Amino acid sequence: QLVYPYDFRLTEKEKTSICYLSFPDSYSGGLGDTQFSFRLRQSGGQRTTPYQDHGQYNREAPLTLQREAAHYFGYVYFRQVKDSSMKRGYFQKSLVLVSRLPYVNLFQSLLQLIAPEYFDKLEPCLEAVCNEIDQWPPPVPGQTLNLPVMGVVIQVRIPSRVDKPGSSPVKQFNQENLLPAPMVLPSIHELDLFRCFQPVLIHIQMLWELMLLGEPIVIMAPSPTVSSEMVLALTSCLAPLRYCCDYRPYFTIHDSEFKEYTTRTQAPPNIVVGVTNPFFIKTLQHWPHILRVGELRMSGDLPKQVKVKKLAKLKTLDTKPGIYTSYKTFLHKDKTLIKRLLKGIQRKRPSEVQSALLRRHLLELTQSFIIPLEHYIASLMPLQRAITPWKNPPQIRPFRQEDFMKTLEHAGPQLTCVLKGDWLGLYRRFFKSPNFDGWYRQRHKEMTQKLEALHLEAICEANIVAWMKDKSEVEIVDLVLKLREKLVRARCQHLPVKEETLQRVGLYIETIINSLPEDLQAVLHHH
């Protein structure tokens, strides 16, 4: 019905997808308000966003909170109430916030404030809200922002790449004397993991392995809320490692990728997809891992845990909750986690305390797995003394899987993790996954930039006049052009180099040019 701001351009395909994704696609008797999220592939080429920061946000934000380049997130507030004046006897409407940022808590909290007002006052309400949001500061990693909207100030901290993993963000808030007192969000994006993972707590490890390996997983849920929360909880459980595969928190049969995902002619893609329509049981039963969950109910005891079942048991009509898979975990089960969570339930610990326990457990698991990889890749960096000013910097040595495996005997995950099992087998499978590829590319890029930076520093330290003594004009001109190119690259790629280093290299270039004959000087200055 309405897109606000008006100048936001969506392709017809995107509009259609957003419409279908904004409503529950199977009958749910529930009346009232529900909230859920989806993620949508952008169609129709690159689009400029009004917010241009030349990649600075993505360089400073954690890898798990990057601004998406090719996808939009949709955050939905759906209302269904009985209304006899409507043709169907119901009022059904959704307000959807579309963003490239995965700030699920911030945007869902924002919708809780806006949507009820919008359903009541319609367009003028959105106009007022958008005017306020226009005044918000941009998200700068590491900063606490105060965001005024509709008489409330939302206070939230934007996480930064330099935050210590697992540190609790709540304590870092500066409580300025704001009136009215702000609505403080403890996290911009972290879900209540304990609530989301309720039916699968005893299988956390298996799910962590499946996510680490980028396996195709279907989540079949009773509602878009359960489906999207489970998918987002799963994709977050590898932090600080980035989950590099595709994921759809909520997916309907009308989606343009439906054919792509349900085809039997090729293996299912590396993706976690959340669905609610029972029709998917039939179309996706060839997928290797299917998690069927019921409605989430918080009760005093450990919620009923689903069982692992054979895929052949997947009944089309009445599918019982369960994890339908033939996957055998590489690591043994960790009984201590479940014991600690059970103790928490008996002592009636709040959900956020249980979630912190879970998150910490997953973080330690991921770190135990990734630290040996980090150590090995760091050893591939050339020695600092091999970086000399007048030669191209040496290459980063290639990543050899077998060499890495050899390092595990004396420096493997067993140093930091009590879990026994086939760690080597897990690494071998991980090397085939998009998550390894994404991690390796990111590290390789960072190391290449570090090398460039060290090389520029070496040039700065060098005695350029001595070098020029016995060089021909051709060699000197060649050096000028190379240094210039380096300087441009350092600025474009925002290399980790001190500004004074760049300025000194600039001065060097001037000095060298001025020592050349005038005709050459003119050419180079013009160049």
Coordinates of C-alpha atoms in Angstrom, one line a residue:
Q1 CA 0.0 0.0 0.0
L2 CA 2.7 2.4 1.0
V3 CA 6.5 2.8 0.9
Y4 CA 8.1 5.4 3.0
P5 CA 10.3 7.3 2.3
Y6 CA 8.7 7.6 -1.1
D7 CA 11.9 7.9 -3.1
F8 CA 13.1 4.4 -2.0
R9 CA 13.2 2.4 -5.2
L10 CA 12.2 -1.3 -5.1
T11 CA 12.0 -3.5 -8.2
E12 CA 8.6 -5.2 -8.8
K13 CA 10.2 -8.5 -8.0
E14 CA 11.3 -7.2 -4.6
K15 CA 7.9 -5.7 -3.9
T16 CA 6.2 -9.0 -4.6
S17 CA 8.7 -10.9 -2.5
I18 CA 8.3 -8.5 0.4
C19 CA 4.5 -8.8 0.2
Y20 CA 4.6 -12.6 0.5
L21 CA 7.2 -12.6 3.2
S22 CA 5.3 -10.1 5.3
F23 CA 2.4 -12.5 6.1
P24 CA 2.2 -16.0 7.7
D25 CA 1.9 -18.3 4.8
S26 CA -0.1 -21.1 6.5
Y27 CA -3.2 -20.7 8.5
S28 CA -2.4 -19.7 12.1
G29 CA -5.5 -19.4 14.3
G30 CA -3.7 -16.9 16.5
L31 CA -5.1 -13.4 16.7
G32 CA -3.2 -10.4 17.8
D33 CA 0.3 -9.1 17.0
T34 CA 3.3 -11.1 15.9
Q35 CA 6.8 -10.1 15.0
F36 CA 9.3 -12.0 12.8
S37 CA 12.2 -11.4 10.3
F38 CA 13.1 -12.3 6.8
R39 CA 16.1 -11.9 4.5
L40 CA 15.7 -11.2 0.8
R41 CA 18.0 -11.4 -2.1
Q42 CA 18.3 -8.0 -3.9
S43 CA 17.2 -8.1 -7.5
G44 CA 18.0 -5.7 -10.3
G45 CA 21.5 -4.5 -10.0
Q46 CA 23.4 -2.3 -7.6
R47 CA 21.7 0.6 -5.9
T48 CA 23.2 3.5 -4.2
T49 CA 22.1 4.0 -0.7
P50 CA 21.7 7.5 0.6
Y51 CA 24.2 6.6 3.3
Q52 CA 27.7 6.5 1.8
D53 CA 30.6 5.9 4.2
H54 CA 33.0 4.3 1.8
G55 CA 33.1 1.0 3.6
Q56 CA 34.2 2.5 6.9
Y57 CA 31.4 0.9 8.9
N58 CA 32.2 -2.6 7.5
R59 CA 35.9 -2.1 8.4
E60 CA 35.2 -1.3 12.0
A61 CA 32.1 -3.5 12.7
P62 CA 32.3 -7.2 13.8
L63 CA 32.2 -9.5 10.7
T64 CA 28.9 -10.8 12.0
L65 CA 27.3 -7.3 11.8
Q66 CA 28.4 -6.2 8.4
R67 CA 26.1 -4.2 6.2
E68 CA 24.9 -6.6 3.5
A69 CA 25.7 -5.8 -0.1
A70 CA 23.3 -8.0 -1.9
H71 CA 20.5 -8.7 0.6
Y72 CA 17.9 -6.8 2.5
F73 CA 16.6 -7.7 5.9
G74 CA 12.9 -7.3 6.6
Y75 CA 11.6 -6.8 10.1
V76 CA 7.9 -7.5 10.3
Y77 CA 5.1 -6.5 12.7
F78 CA 1.9 -8.3 11.7
R79 CA -1.5 -7.6 13.2
Q80 CA -4.6 -9.9 12.8
V81 CA -7.8 -9.0 14.6
K82 CA -11.5 -9.8 14.1
D83 CA -13.2 -7.0 12.2
S84 CA -16.7 -7.5 10.8
S85 CA -16.4 -4.5 8.5
M86 CA -13.7 -6.4 6.5
K87 CA -14.6 -8.8 3.7
R88 CA -12.8 -11.7 5.3
G89 CA -14.0 -10.8 8.8
Y90 CA -10.4 -9.9 9.8
F91 CA -8.2 -6.9 9.8
Q92 CA -4.8 -8.1 8.6
K93 CA -1.9 -5.8 8.1
S94 CA 1.9 -5.8 8.3
L95 CA 4.4 -2.9 8.9
V96 CA 7.8 -3.9 7.6
L97 CA 11.1 -2.2 8.2
V98 CA 13.7 -2.9 5.5
S99 CA 17.4 -2.5 6.2
R100 CA 20.8 -3.8 5.1
L101 CA 21.8 -4.1 8.8
P102 CA 21.2 -7.2 10.9
Y103 CA 20.1 -5.3 14.0
V104 CA 17.2 -7.5 14.9
N105 CA 16.7 -6.3 18.5
L106 CA 16.9 -2.6 17.6
F107 CA 14.5 -2.8 14.7
Q108 CA 12.0 -5.1 16.3
S109 CA 12.0 -2.8 19.4
L110 CA 11.5 0.1 17.1
L111 CA 8.5 -1.6 15.4
Q112 CA 6.9 -2.3 18.8
L113 CA 6.8 1.5 19.3
I114 CA 5.8 2.5 15.8
A115 CA 3.4 -0.2 14.6
P116 CA 0.5 0.1 17.1
E117 CA 0.5 3.9 16.4
Y118 CA 0.7 3.3 12.7
F119 CA -2.3 1.0 12.6
D120 CA -4.2 3.7 14.5
K121 CA -3.0 6.9 12.8
L122 CA -1.6 5.6 9.4
E123 CA 0.6 7.7 7.2
P124 CA 1.1 10.9 9.3
C125 CA 2.6 8.6 12.0
L126 CA 5.2 7.2 9.5
E127 CA 6.1 10.7 8.3
A128 CA 6.7 11.9 11.8
V129 CA 8.7 8.8 12.7
C130 CA 10.9 9.1 9.5
N131 CA 11.6 12.7 10.2
E132 CA 12.9 11.7 13.6
I133 CA 15.0 8.7 12.2
D134 CA 16.5 11.1 9.7
Q135 CA 18.1 13.0 12.6
W136 CA 19.7 9.8 14.1
P137 CA 23.5 9.7 14.0
P138 CA 25.0 7.0 11.7
P139 CA 25.9 3.7 13.4
V140 CA 29.6 4.0 14.4
P141 CA 31.1 0.8 15.9
G142 CA 32.1 1.3 19.5
Q143 CA 29.7 4.2 20.2
T144 CA 26.7 4.3 22.4
L145 CA 23.8 6.0 20.5
N146 CA 20.8 7.8 21.9
L147 CA 18.0 7.5 19.3
P148 CA 14.8 9.6 20.0
V149 CA 11.6 8.3 18.5
M150 CA 7.9 9.0 19.5
G151 CA 8.8 10.5 22.9
V152 CA 11.1 7.6 23.8
V153 CA 15.0 7.6 23.6
I154 CA 16.3 4.2 22.6
Q155 CA 19.9 3.8 23.9
V156 CA 22.1 1.1 22.3
R157 CA 25.7 0.4 21.8
I158 CA 27.0 -0.5 18.3
P159 CA 29.5 -3.3 18.7
S160 CA 33.0 -2.9 17.3
R161 CA 35.5 -5.4 15.8
V162 CA 38.0 -4.6 18.7
D163 CA 35.5 -5.6 21.4
K164 CA 36.7 -8.6 23.4
P165 CA 34.5 -11.6 22.3
G166 CA 32.1 -12.6 25.1
S167 CA 32.4 -9.3 27.0
S168 CA 29.0 -8.2 28.3
P169 CA 28.0 -5.0 26.6
V170 CA 25.6 -3.8 29.3
K171 CA 28.3 -2.5 31.6
Q172 CA 29.8 -0.3 29.0
F173 CA 26.8 2.1 29.0
N174 CA 27.3 5.7 30.0
Q175 CA 24.1 6.6 31.8
E176 CA 24.0 10.3 31.0
N177 CA 21.2 12.1 32.8
L178 CA 18.7 11.7 30.1
L179 CA 15.1 12.6 30.7
P180 CA 12.9 10.7 30.2
A181 CA 15.2 7.8 31.2
P182 CA 16.2 6.0 28.0
M183 CA 14.9 2.6 26.9
V184 CA 18.3 0.7 27.2
L185 CA 18.7 -2.3 24.8
P186 CA 21.4 -4.6 26.3
S187 CA 22.3 -5.7 22.7
I188 CA 21.5 -4.5 19.2
H189 CA 21.3 -8.0 17.7
E190 CA 21.7 -10.8 20.3
L191 CA 18.6 -13.0 20.6
D192 CA 17.6 -14.9 23.8
L193 CA 19.4 -18.1 22.8
F194 CA 18.1 -20.1 25.7
R195 CA 14.5 -19.4 24.6
C196 CA 15.2 -20.0 20.9
F197 CA 17.1 -23.2 21.4
Q198 CA 14.7 -24.6 24.0
P199 CA 13.6 -27.8 22.2
V200 CA 17.2 -28.6 21.0
L201 CA 19.4 -27.8 24.0
I202 CA 20.8 -31.4 24.2
H203 CA 21.7 -31.2 20.5
I204 CA 23.4 -27.8 20.5
Q205 CA 26.7 -29.4 19.7
M206 CA 25.4 -31.2 16.6
L207 CA 23.7 -28.0 15.4
W208 CA 27.0 -26.1 16.0
E209 CA 28.8 -28.7 13.8
L210 CA 26.2 -28.5 11.1
M211 CA 26.5 -24.7 11.0
L212 CA 30.3 -24.8 11.1
L213 CA 30.3 -27.1 8.1
G214 CA 27.7 -25.0 6.2
E215 CA 25.4 -28.0 5.8
P216 CA 21.9 -27.5 4.1
I217 CA 19.3 -27.3 6.9
V218 CA 15.5 -26.9 6.9
I219 CA 13.8 -25.5 10.0
M220 CA 10.1 -26.4 9.9
A221 CA 8.3 -24.3 12.5
P222 CA 4.7 -23.6 13.5
S223 CA 5.0 -19.8 12.8
P224 CA 7.3 -17.3 11.1
T225 CA 8.3 -16.0 14.6
V226 CA 9.7 -19.4 15.7
S227 CA 11.2 -20.1 12.2
S228 CA 13.0 -16.8 12.0
E229 CA 14.3 -16.8 15.6
M230 CA 15.6 -20.3 15.2
V231 CA 17.4 -19.5 11.9
L232 CA 18.9 -16.3 13.3
A233 CA 20.0 -18.1 16.5
L234 CA 21.7 -20.8 14.5
T235 CA 23.6 -18.3 12.3
S236 CA 24.8 -16.5 15.4
C237 CA 26.2 -19.5 17.1
L238 CA 29.5 -19.4 15.3
A239 CA 30.5 -15.9 16.5
P240 CA 33.1 -14.5 16.3
L241 CA 33.5 -16.7 13.1
R242 CA 31.3 -15.4 10.3
Y243 CA 28.7 -17.7 8.9
C244 CA 29.4 -17.3 5.2
C245 CA 26.5 -19.3 3.7
D246 CA 23.1 -18.1 2.7
Y247 CA 20.2 -18.1 5.1
R248 CA 16.5 -17.4 5.0
P249 CA 14.9 -16.8 8.4
Y250 CA 11.5 -17.2 6.8
F251 CA 10.7 -18.6 3.3
T252 CA 7.5 -19.1 1.4
I253 CA 6.4 -21.1 -1.6
H254 CA 6.0 -17.9 -3.5
D255 CA 9.7 -17.0 -3.2
S256 CA 11.6 -16.6 -6.5
E257 CA 14.2 -19.0 -5.2
F258 CA 11.7 -21.7 -4.5
K259 CA 12.5 -23.7 -7.6
E260 CA 16.2 -23.4 -7.0
Y261 CA 15.9 -24.9 -3.5
T262 CA 13.4 -27.6 -4.2
T263 CA 15.0 -29.1 -7.4
R264 CA 16.0 -32.7 -7.1
T265 CA 18.5 -32.5 -10.0
Q266 CA 21.3 -31.1 -7.9
A267 CA 22.4 -31.3 -4.3
P268 CA 20.7 -28.8 -1.9
P269 CA 22.5 -25.5 -1.6
N270 CA 24.6 -24.5 1.5
I271 CA 21.8 -22.7 3.2
V272 CA 19.6 -22.6 6.4
V273 CA 16.0 -22.0 5.5
G274 CA 13.1 -21.5 7.8
V275 CA 9.6 -22.5 6.6
T276 CA 6.1 -22.9 8.1
N277 CA 4.0 -24.3 5.3
P278 CA 3.6 -28.1 5.6
F279 CA 3.8 -28.3 1.8
F280 CA 7.6 -28.0 2.3
I281 CA 7.8 -31.4 4.0
K282 CA 7.1 -32.9 0.7
T283 CA 9.3 -30.6 -1.5
L284 CA 12.3 -30.6 0.8
Q285 CA 12.4 -34.1 2.0
H286 CA 15.6 -34.8 0.0
W287 CA 17.5 -32.3 2.2
P288 CA 20.0 -34.0 4.5
H289 CA 19.0 -32.2 7.8
I290 CA 15.5 -31.2 8.8
L291 CA 14.7 -29.8 12.2
R292 CA 11.0 -29.8 13.0
V293 CA 10.0 -27.7 16.1
G294 CA 6.7 -27.1 17.8
E295 CA 5.4 -23.9 19.5
L296 CA 7.9 -22.6 22.0
R297 CA 6.6 -22.8 25.6
M298 CA 8.5 -21.7 28.6
S299 CA 7.7 -24.0 31.5
G300 CA 9.4 -24.7 34.8
D301 CA 11.2 -27.9 33.7
L302 CA 13.6 -28.5 30.9
P303 CA 11.4 -28.2 27.8
K304 CA 10.6 -31.4 25.9
Q305 CA 13.7 -32.1 23.9
V306 CA 13.3 -33.3 20.3
K307 CA 14.9 -36.6 19.3
V308 CA 17.2 -37.4 16.4
K309 CA 15.4 -39.5 13.8
K310 CA 16.1 -41.2 10.5
L311 CA 15.1 -39.1 7.4
A312 CA 12.9 -42.0 6.3
K313 CA 10.7 -41.4 9.3
L314 CA 9.7 -38.0 7.9
K315 CA 5.9 -38.3 7.5
T316 CA 4.3 -36.0 5.1
L317 CA 1.1 -35.6 7.0
D318 CA 1.8 -35.6 10.6
T319 CA 5.5 -34.8 11.2
K320 CA 6.5 -35.1 14.9
P321 CA 9.1 -32.6 16.2
G322 CA 12.6 -34.0 15.8
I323 CA 15.9 -33.6 14.0
Y324 CA 15.7 -35.7 10.9
T325 CA 19.2 -36.5 9.8
S326 CA 21.7 -39.3 9.5
Y327 CA 24.6 -37.0 10.5
K328 CA 27.1 -38.5 13.1
T329 CA 28.8 -35.8 15.1
F330 CA 32.6 -35.6 15.1
L331 CA 32.8 -34.5 18.7
H332 CA 31.4 -36.2 21.8
K333 CA 28.5 -34.7 23.6
D334 CA 29.2 -32.2 26.3
K335 CA 27.2 -33.2 29.4
T336 CA 28.4 -30.4 31.6
L337 CA 26.5 -27.7 29.6
I338 CA 23.2 -29.5 30.0
K339 CA 23.8 -30.0 33.7
R340 CA 24.6 -26.3 34.2
L341 CA 21.4 -25.3 32.2
L342 CA 19.3 -27.8 34.3
K343 CA 20.7 -26.3 37.5
G344 CA 19.7 -22.9 36.2
I345 CA 16.2 -24.1 35.5
Q346 CA 15.9 -25.6 39.0
R347 CA 17.2 -22.3 40.5
K348 CA 14.8 -20.3 38.3
R349 CA 17.6 -18.3 36.8
P350 CA 16.4 -15.6 34.4
S351 CA 16.5 -16.5 30.7
E352 CA 19.2 -14.0 29.9
V353 CA 21.6 -15.7 32.4
Q354 CA 21.0 -19.0 30.8
S355 CA 21.5 -17.4 27.4
A356 CA 24.8 -16.0 28.5
L357 CA 25.9 -19.5 29.6
L358 CA 25.0 -20.9 26.2
R359 CA 26.6 -18.1 24.3
R360 CA 29.8 -18.5 26.3
H361 CA 29.8 -22.2 25.7
L362 CA 29.4 -21.7 21.9
L363 CA 32.1 -19.0 21.9
E364 CA 34.6 -21.3 23.7
L365 CA 33.8 -24.1 21.3
T366 CA 34.3 -21.9 18.2
Q367 CA 37.5 -20.4 19.7
S368 CA 39.0 -23.8 20.5
F369 CA 38.3 -24.7 16.9
I370 CA 39.6 -21.5 15.3
I371 CA 42.7 -20.7 17.4
P372 CA 44.9 -23.4 15.8
L373 CA 43.9 -22.1 12.4
E374 CA 44.8 -18.5 13.4
H375 CA 48.2 -19.7 14.8
Y376 CA 48.9 -21.6 11.6
I377 CA 47.9 -18.8 9.2
A378 CA 49.9 -16.3 11.2
S379 CA 53.0 -18.5 10.6
L380 CA 52.6 -18.0 6.8
M381 CA 53.4 -14.3 7.0
P382 CA 56.9 -13.4 5.8
L383 CA 59.4 -12.3 8.5
Q384 CA 59.7 -8.6 9.0
R385 CA 63.4 -8.6 8.2
A386 CA 62.6 -10.0 4.7
I387 CA 60.7 -6.8 3.8
T388 CA 63.2 -4.4 2.1
P389 CA 62.4 -1.0 0.7
W390 CA 63.4 -1.5 -2.9
K391 CA 62.0 -4.9 -3.6
N392 CA 58.4 -6.0 -3.8
P393 CA 57.3 -7.4 -0.5
P394 CA 57.6 -11.2 -0.2
Q395 CA 54.5 -13.4 -0.8
I396 CA 52.4 -14.9 2.0
R397 CA 53.1 -18.6 1.9
P398 CA 50.3 -20.9 0.7
F399 CA 47.9 -22.6 3.2
R400 CA 48.7 -26.3 3.1
Q401 CA 46.1 -28.4 4.8
E402 CA 48.4 -31.3 5.6
D403 CA 51.0 -28.9 7.2
F404 CA 48.2 -27.5 9.3
M405 CA 47.1 -31.0 10.4
K406 CA 50.6 -31.7 11.6
T407 CA 50.5 -28.7 13.9
L408 CA 47.5 -30.1 15.7
E409 CA 49.4 -32.7 17.7
H410 CA 51.1 -30.2 19.9
A411 CA 48.9 -27.1 19.5
G412 CA 45.4 -28.4 18.7
P413 CA 42.0 -27.7 20.2
Q414 CA 42.7 -30.1 23.1
L415 CA 44.7 -27.3 24.7
T416 CA 41.6 -25.2 25.3
C417 CA 38.7 -27.6 25.0
V418 CA 37.8 -30.7 27.1
L419 CA 35.8 -32.2 24.3
K420 CA 37.1 -35.5 22.9
G421 CA 36.3 -36.7 19.4
D422 CA 37.5 -36.6 15.9
W423 CA 38.7 -33.0 15.6
L424 CA 40.9 -33.9 12.6
G425 CA 37.8 -35.2 10.7
L426 CA 35.9 -32.0 11.6
Y427 CA 38.8 -29.8 10.2
R428 CA 38.9 -31.9 7.0
R429 CA 35.1 -31.4 6.4
F430 CA 35.4 -27.7 7.4
F431 CA 38.0 -27.1 4.6
K432 CA 35.3 -28.0 2.1
S433 CA 32.8 -25.5 3.5
P434 CA 32.1 -21.9 2.4
N435 CA 32.9 -20.9 6.0
F436 CA 36.5 -21.9 5.6
D437 CA 36.7 -20.2 2.3
G438 CA 35.2 -17.0 3.8
W439 CA 37.5 -17.1 6.8
Y440 CA 40.6 -17.7 4.7
R441 CA 39.9 -14.9 2.2
Q442 CA 39.3 -12.4 5.0
R443 CA 42.5 -13.3 6.8
H444 CA 44.5 -13.3 3.5
K445 CA 43.2 -9.9 2.7
E446 CA 44.1 -8.5 6.1
M447 CA 47.6 -10.1 5.9
T448 CA 48.2 -8.7 2.4
Q449 CA 47.3 -5.2 3.6
K450 CA 49.6 -5.6 6.6
L451 CA 52.4 -6.5 4.3
E452 CA 51.8 -3.4 2.1
A453 CA 51.7 -1.3 5.3
L454 CA 55.0 -2.7 6.5
H455 CA 56.6 -2.2 3.1
L456 CA 55.6 1.5 3.1
E457 CA 57.1 1.9 6.6
A458 CA 60.3 0.3 5.4
I459 CA 60.5 2.8 2.5
C460 CA 60.0 5.6 5.0
E461 CA 63.0 4.4 7.0
A462 CA 65.3 4.0 4.0
N463 CA 68.0 6.4 2.8
I464 CA 66.6 7.4 -0.5
V465 CA 69.4 9.8 -1.5
A466 CA 72.0 7.1 -1.1
W467 CA 69.9 4.7 -3.2
M468 CA 69.6 7.2 -6.0
K469 CA 73.4 7.8 -6.4
D470 CA 74.2 5.1 -8.9
K471 CA 70.8 4.8 -10.5
S472 CA 69.8 5.8 -14.0
E473 CA 67.0 8.2 -14.8
V474 CA 64.8 5.3 -16.1
E475 CA 65.1 3.5 -12.7
I476 CA 64.4 6.7 -10.7
V477 CA 61.3 7.5 -12.8
D478 CA 60.2 3.9 -12.4
L479 CA 60.5 4.2 -8.6
V480 CA 58.4 7.5 -8.6
L481 CA 55.6 5.8 -10.5
K482 CA 55.7 2.7 -8.2
L483 CA 55.7 4.8 -5.1
R484 CA 52.8 6.9 -6.3
E485 CA 50.8 3.8 -7.1
K486 CA 51.5 2.5 -3.6
L487 CA 50.3 5.7 -2.1
V488 CA 47.1 5.7 -4.0
R489 CA 46.4 2.1 -3.1
A490 CA 47.1 2.8 0.6
R491 CA 44.6 5.6 0.6
C492 CA 41.9 3.7 -1.4
Q493 CA 42.1 0.5 0.6
H494 CA 42.5 2.4 3.9
L495 CA 45.6 0.3 4.7
P496 CA 46.6 0.2 8.4
V497 CA 49.3 2.9 7.9
K498 CA 50.0 6.0 10.0
E499 CA 49.1 9.2 8.3
E500 CA 52.6 10.6 8.9
T501 CA 54.1 7.6 7.0
L502 CA 51.9 8.4 4.0
Q503 CA 52.9 12.1 4.2
R504 CA 56.6 11.1 4.3
V505 CA 56.3 8.9 1.3
G506 CA 54.6 11.9 -0.5
L507 CA 57.6 14.1 0.5
Y508 CA 60.0 11.5 -0.8
I509 CA 58.3 11.5 -4.1
E510 CA 58.6 15.3 -4.3
T511 CA 62.3 15.1 -3.3
I512 CA 63.1 12.5 -6.0
I513 CA 61.2 14.4 -8.7
N514 CA 63.0 17.6 -7.8
S515 CA 66.4 16.0 -8.3
L516 CA 65.6 15.1 -11.9
P517 CA 66.2 17.2 -15.0
E518 CA 63.5 19.9 -15.6
D519 CA 61.9 18.3 -18.6
L520 CA 61.3 15.0 -16.7
Q521 CA 60.1 17.0 -13.7
A522 CA 57.4 18.6 -15.9
V523 CA 56.3 15.3 -17.3
L524 CA 56.1 13.7 -13.8
H525 CA 54.3 16.6 -12.3
H526 CA 51.8 16.6 -15.2
H527 CA 51.5 12.8 -14.8

